Each structure stands twice: as C-alpha cells, then as structure tokens.
Amino acid sequence: MALIFWSDPHLGLIRTSHTTPASRKALRDALFNQAKRIVTGADTYICLGDLFDTTDNEESIILQGAEIANRCGLVLSGNHDLPNRDGKLSSLQLIGELATESAIALDDDSPQHFVLEFPEARVVAVPHKRTQQLFDEALNVLMAGNNGIDKPRILTLHCNYNSGYAHDDATLNLTREQAEWLLKVFDYILIGHEHIARADFDGRLQILGNTHPTSFSDISNKYMWRFDGTALQPLPIWSADENSWVYDWEAFVSGQIFDGDSAEFVEITGTAPAARMPDIAKAIQKFWSEHPETYMVRNNVKAEQLILEQVEVSKALDIPSKITASLQGSKLLPLWQQYLERANG
C-alpha cells in the first residue's frame, strides 16, 4: 500500500486547434482513460487539482469525474474546478454534494486547509484560493500544528511555483522563499497546476505535471508519484519520445516517415517554398485519413519570402513623341522638329 499523487487530468477537454472532430473526441477520451488507469488498484490516490478542464460540464463528463473522484482518497480543487461567481455550483462541487463518500477538498474563500492522516504520511491540502492574499494567509497558518508528528508530512498545493509572470491577484504563486520556509515543517511539497514536471530542493519540492498532454505546449514525459512512507518515486505513465514526432516537411510530403509510426502528436517543421504549401496541406489531410489514432497534427512550416521581380513600366508615348521616335535617322526629322517648334512657340 502506498500514496499515489497525480494531477491535472482536465476531464472534458476540447481542443479545436490542430485537430479534427474525431481526434478531439479521441483526446478527450484518452484523458479519461488515463485517469482510470491511474486510480486502478489498492493504493490511496490523491489528485492535486483540475479534475475538470472547465467549471461547467455536460452530464457525461460529470459522470466521468464522479467515477474518478470516488476512487480517490482526496481530490484537491484547482483553478479550473472553481465557479467564477458566487452562488454558482461547479461540476466538482456537484460531485461533492451528490457523492458524500468523495473526498473533495474545496474551500476557495477562506484561508482554511485540510488535514488527512494516512498510515504512510500526514497529508495537508491547501485547495486553490480566490486571491493570493488568502493563499498566503493559508500558508502562514501551516507553520503551526505540524511539528512533532512521528510520520512524514506532505503539503499539497495547486498553484504556480516561483513564477515571474504571476502578477494577477487571482493567479496563485508559491515563491522559492516561501517553499524554503515551509520545508522546515514539511518533508515534501507537492504541487499541481503546472503541466511540466520539475523539482527543487533536491526533490523535496515536486511539481507533478499533468497526466497526459493537452496540446503541443505541454508535451513532456508524464508521471504519477508513489510515496511508500519513506521516499517519493516517479512512475512513468506517458512517453514523449514514443508518442510524439517531429518531421521535416520534405520527408513528410514524400512519405519518408518512420514505418509503423503511431504518434499521438505530430508536428511538421521547416521552411518551404510558398508553392509547396498546398502540397504540405494535402499530405497532412492524407496523414489524418491513414492515422486516425493521432490526436493532433500541427503544420509549423514557414513559407519562404516571396521575391517579386521589379518590372519597369514605360509610360505610354503621346502621338508627337511617337512621330519623333519614328523619324530618328530620317531626312524628314529636321523638318518635323521645325514644325514642332512653330506649333509650340
């Protein structure tokens, strides 16, 4: 038995860019199937936020979320799980109301936190807060009451970490200084929200990353994280090398791609003559028809700059000028010029 930490499944996701109607449904199904694979077993599963991609979801997606939440020991609310106005019920809140056995940690308008005791560790959960001020107040409270515990202490959050871009008061950020301070009390800080896994403080602070890419921006190796009471261990659940490919446009158009390729995410790159851009588009359409298992194909080919030949166009000559030009070298030219002088004089 162990604690399994994971985050950001984004159930119900719909991506229109670089997809087809069939592939965006397939990606949405893949996110749900990945979540089901994670929570299968006898371990205790803890989701660190963004169970859903949006606050409001159709009934079939809410059922997916309820199925996953019912298999978890804790589901932390993330920024995507919260309603955008008072009195509105989010999909995650609905699950908490209807399925009382679900352990939903949702408290966005106070500095409160949740404490859960497991054989492997004490888990302290701070769900996403409405403002940075509430978030900071919640962190300040954590320094008291968590000392003297005879088992590992794990703090779980849903926020940015050490971000230089989190200037909006509703965009929560844990600074490195705050993390260093909290690690005097906690053995580990585990963070959901950011989709690319990374670590700090020799792995004592771990950003989990999401469970499956949602677009080209978050393609990376994906993990769930196992804690057995002594150490935190990453368990691979999705491989970027195996499931995403990048092709040069010439190889792609000519069909020189790897035999048996079955990539979920495909990107076409390079710089091509403008005249070849339609060929690239046709090759992508053909690829879609032959690879229905693909979720996204991005055409990232740049067109060469068109070089326009500058053609000097002579102005149309008037009739007298035409006659002058035609009489060049003729004995009549002096007579014609005298005529023009009298006419213009």
XYZ file of C-alpha atoms in Angstrom:
345
model
C 0.000 0.000 0.000
C 1.187 3.489 -0.837
C 0.009 7.013 -1.577
C -0.240 7.816 -5.304
C -0.132 11.538 -6.136
C -1.189 12.785 -9.570
C -2.681 15.939 -11.036
C -4.479 17.851 -13.771
C -6.394 15.234 -15.790
C -8.574 18.019 -17.291
C -11.578 15.810 -17.990
C -13.881 17.176 -20.689
C -11.105 18.996 -22.538
C -11.963 20.216 -26.056
C -9.157 21.443 -28.314
C -10.091 22.804 -31.734
C -6.632 23.794 -32.994
C -4.668 21.140 -34.935
C -7.456 18.583 -34.505
C -10.380 17.034 -36.346
C -13.801 16.432 -34.782
C -12.885 12.752 -34.387
C -9.416 13.389 -32.965
C -10.552 15.934 -30.372
C -13.094 13.414 -29.072
C -10.369 10.764 -29.032
C -8.115 13.081 -26.998
C -10.926 13.777 -24.551
C -11.487 10.017 -24.147
C -7.732 9.466 -23.716
C -7.632 11.859 -20.753
C -10.421 9.924 -19.035
C -8.874 6.540 -19.790
C -5.530 7.723 -18.432
C -7.200 8.835 -15.206
C -8.947 5.460 -14.887
C -5.647 3.624 -15.321
C -4.070 5.719 -12.584
C -6.729 5.064 -9.939
C -6.930 1.313 -10.533
C -5.545 -0.615 -7.607
C -5.496 -0.856 -3.827
C -3.342 2.218 -3.169
C -4.657 5.585 -1.977
C -4.970 8.073 -4.838
C -4.656 11.820 -4.335
C -5.418 14.238 -7.187
C -3.859 17.692 -6.859
C -6.428 19.641 -8.825
C -8.086 20.415 -12.147
C -10.094 17.231 -12.269
C -12.143 19.032 -14.928
C -10.979 21.332 -17.711
C -13.859 23.756 -17.189
C -16.129 24.756 -14.328
C -19.320 23.625 -16.095
C -19.539 20.269 -17.863
C -22.148 18.146 -19.596
C -23.609 15.239 -17.680
C -21.405 12.573 -19.286
C -18.226 14.413 -18.222
C -19.538 14.943 -14.689
C -20.122 11.174 -14.504
C -16.505 10.640 -15.553
C -15.345 12.973 -12.794
C -17.538 11.251 -10.219
C -16.130 7.854 -11.192
C -12.569 9.088 -10.741
C -13.273 11.050 -7.550
C -14.960 8.042 -5.911
C -11.720 6.072 -6.308
C -9.593 8.795 -4.692
C -8.694 9.409 -1.082
C -8.575 13.134 -1.851
C -9.323 15.452 -4.788
C -7.918 18.938 -4.402
C -9.785 21.718 -6.182
C -7.838 23.609 -8.853
C -8.430 26.879 -10.634
C -10.347 25.099 -13.427
C -12.655 23.483 -10.856
C -13.928 26.664 -9.229
C -17.042 28.688 -10.129
C -16.445 32.190 -11.466
C -19.182 33.809 -9.388
C -20.874 33.382 -6.007
C -23.891 31.122 -5.869
C -22.861 29.100 -8.904
C -22.215 25.388 -8.439
C -19.226 23.926 -10.276
C -19.043 20.356 -11.539
C -16.589 19.444 -8.753
C -18.868 20.952 -6.118
C -21.791 18.987 -7.552
C -19.875 15.735 -7.156
C -19.086 16.644 -3.560
C -22.767 17.320 -2.872
C -24.091 14.176 -4.548
C -21.357 11.698 -3.633
C -20.739 12.218 0.063
C -18.091 9.461 0.047
C -15.957 11.587 -2.288
C -13.116 13.400 -0.501
C -13.325 16.766 -2.263
C -11.095 19.494 -0.801
C -12.699 22.748 -1.924
C -12.524 25.986 0.076
C -11.677 28.992 -2.060
C -12.950 31.904 0.058
C -11.105 31.355 3.343
C -7.518 30.591 4.460
C -8.552 27.150 5.701
C -6.773 23.898 4.804
C -7.465 20.176 5.146
C -5.528 17.536 7.089
C -5.761 13.824 6.248
C -3.997 11.085 8.176
C -2.777 8.030 6.273
C -0.517 5.221 7.507
C 2.242 6.450 5.177
C 2.056 10.185 5.932
C 0.094 13.162 7.159
C -1.202 14.984 4.055
C -2.044 18.679 4.385
C -4.043 20.052 1.464
C -4.496 23.705 0.508
C -7.037 23.939 -2.317
C -6.940 26.765 -4.829
C -7.866 30.140 -3.304
C -9.594 33.118 -4.900
C -6.760 35.510 -4.138
C -3.041 35.490 -3.434
C -3.767 37.095 -0.063
C -5.959 34.184 1.037
C -3.348 31.739 -0.249
C -0.552 33.450 1.685
C -2.694 33.510 4.839
C -3.316 29.772 4.455
C 0.431 29.120 4.153
C 1.163 31.182 7.275
C -1.219 29.033 9.311
C 0.606 25.869 8.231
C 3.739 26.643 10.219
C 1.861 25.860 13.415
C 0.404 22.490 14.309
C 2.530 20.304 12.041
C 5.571 19.846 14.254
C 6.072 16.838 16.482
C 4.447 14.417 14.035
C 6.032 10.955 14.086
C 5.477 10.285 10.364
C 6.272 12.120 7.125
C 4.414 15.369 6.482
C 3.405 16.181 2.909
C 1.966 19.527 1.822
C -0.154 19.505 -1.348
C -0.941 22.687 -3.298
C -2.420 23.827 -6.595
C -0.541 26.920 -7.745
C 2.361 28.300 -9.775
C 5.853 27.897 -8.366
C 8.436 30.674 -8.310
C 6.793 32.321 -11.313
C 7.809 35.721 -12.602
C 4.537 36.033 -14.511
C 2.002 35.551 -11.706
C 1.116 39.222 -11.166
C -2.689 38.883 -11.136
C -4.039 38.576 -7.579
C -6.115 35.572 -8.672
C -3.056 33.781 -10.100
C -1.565 31.995 -7.120
C 2.197 31.704 -6.765
C 4.407 29.976 -4.214
C 7.747 31.757 -4.049
C 11.008 29.904 -3.504
C 11.448 31.743 -0.225
C 8.039 30.543 0.968
C 8.897 26.994 -0.084
C 12.192 27.054 1.821
C 10.340 28.300 4.865
C 7.617 25.613 4.611
C 10.174 22.833 4.161
C 11.303 23.469 7.725
C 7.992 21.920 8.762
C 7.107 19.601 5.858
C 9.143 16.759 4.403
C 7.695 17.282 0.920
C 5.768 19.933 -1.003
C 3.824 18.528 -3.955
C 2.276 20.958 -6.438
C -0.373 20.605 -9.121
C -1.298 23.170 -11.817
C 1.861 23.406 -13.955
C 1.797 20.750 -16.688
C 5.539 20.091 -16.975
C 7.102 18.125 -14.113
C 10.107 19.694 -12.376
C 11.715 19.594 -8.949
C 13.551 21.832 -6.495
C 15.282 21.432 -3.145
C 16.754 18.054 -4.159
C 13.297 16.683 -4.941
C 11.666 17.716 -1.689
C 9.544 20.133 -3.742
C 7.990 18.363 -6.707
C 5.747 19.814 -9.395
C 3.795 16.770 -10.572
C 2.915 17.839 -14.104
C -0.272 16.648 -15.755
C -1.099 13.070 -16.686
C -1.370 13.417 -20.471
C -0.575 16.219 -22.950
C -3.473 18.529 -23.694
C -1.700 20.359 -26.558
C 1.743 20.821 -28.102
C 2.656 23.230 -25.300
C 2.762 20.569 -22.579
C 4.285 17.600 -24.388
C 6.718 16.001 -21.937
C 7.159 12.741 -20.075
C 4.296 12.222 -17.648
C 4.306 10.566 -14.223
C 2.272 9.638 -11.228
C 4.152 9.820 -7.946
C 4.304 6.999 -5.382
C 5.094 7.570 -1.710
C 5.553 4.432 0.399
C 6.290 6.158 3.685
C 9.986 6.689 3.021
C 10.611 8.128 -0.451
C 8.797 9.755 -3.378
C 9.149 7.782 -6.607
C 8.068 8.795 -10.147
C 6.142 6.163 -12.088
C 6.127 6.836 -15.864
C 2.679 6.859 -17.471
C 3.279 8.615 -20.841
C 6.398 8.917 -23.001
C 7.076 11.941 -25.207
C 9.652 10.014 -27.262
C 7.227 7.209 -28.042
C 4.073 9.236 -28.642
C 5.117 12.480 -30.320
C 7.040 13.009 -33.555
C 8.558 15.962 -35.397
C 9.031 15.702 -39.189
C 10.793 17.885 -41.720
C 8.245 18.911 -44.340
C 10.149 17.379 -47.272
C 10.307 13.969 -45.621
C 6.655 14.250 -44.630
C 5.410 15.188 -48.109
C 7.492 12.474 -49.779
C 6.167 9.864 -47.355
C 9.582 9.258 -45.812
C 8.299 8.810 -42.280
C 9.113 6.039 -39.893
C 7.483 2.725 -40.722
C 4.764 1.811 -38.290
C 4.558 5.295 -36.802
C 1.626 5.665 -34.468
C 2.241 9.025 -32.863
C -0.443 10.833 -30.902
C 1.061 14.270 -31.612
C 2.742 15.111 -34.939
C 4.451 18.378 -35.862
C 5.652 19.334 -39.359
C 8.540 21.818 -39.415
C 10.994 23.577 -41.742
C 10.931 26.331 -44.349
C 9.318 25.574 -47.704
C 8.736 27.449 -50.962
C 5.342 29.102 -50.952
C 4.346 26.997 -53.955
C 4.777 23.826 -51.862
C 2.460 24.863 -49.058
C -0.629 23.312 -50.734
C 1.298 20.023 -51.068
C 2.023 20.063 -47.350
C -1.645 20.669 -46.550
C -2.650 17.746 -48.803
C -0.081 15.479 -47.146
C -1.496 16.354 -43.729
C -5.022 15.506 -44.858
C -3.763 12.181 -46.192
C -1.955 11.523 -42.898
C -5.168 12.163 -40.940
C -7.020 9.593 -43.056
C -4.302 6.978 -42.605
C -3.647 7.621 -38.907
C -6.966 8.014 -37.081
C -5.182 7.258 -33.794
C -3.457 10.673 -33.942
C -4.808 13.397 -31.638
C -3.111 16.486 -33.095
C -1.153 17.438 -36.219
C 0.451 20.880 -36.289
C 1.658 22.448 -39.515
C 4.551 24.591 -38.281
C 6.188 25.058 -41.702
C 7.256 28.589 -42.590
C 6.872 29.818 -46.183
C 9.902 31.298 -47.894
C 9.608 35.044 -48.502
C 8.356 35.800 -51.966
C 10.844 37.718 -54.136
C 8.932 39.907 -56.543
C 10.757 40.944 -59.735
C 10.600 44.681 -60.205
C 9.484 45.453 -63.737
C 9.944 48.985 -65.012
C 6.928 50.035 -66.998
C 7.379 52.848 -69.566
C 4.739 55.467 -69.778
C 2.662 55.466 -72.930
C 4.088 57.907 -75.504
C 1.898 60.655 -76.928
C 1.493 60.961 -80.760
C 4.108 63.704 -81.398
C 6.656 61.756 -79.371
C 5.874 58.613 -81.344
C 6.429 60.503 -84.635
C 9.726 61.932 -83.330
C 10.875 58.479 -82.367
C 9.938 57.013 -85.737
C 11.783 59.754 -87.691
C 15.121 59.233 -85.941
C 17.847 58.985 -88.676
C 15.471 60.255 -91.350
C 15.970 63.372 -93.578
C 12.495 64.467 -92.536
C 13.454 64.741 -88.840
C 14.756 68.410 -89.109
C 11.588 69.456 -90.921
C 9.424 67.764 -88.274
C 11.330 69.411 -85.445
C 10.861 72.846 -87.079
C 7.154 72.158 -87.278
C 7.020 71.271 -83.587
C 8.903 74.440 -82.637
C 6.389 76.646 -84.552
C 3.477 74.712 -83.076
C 4.798 75.069 -79.528
C 6.040 78.627 -79.967
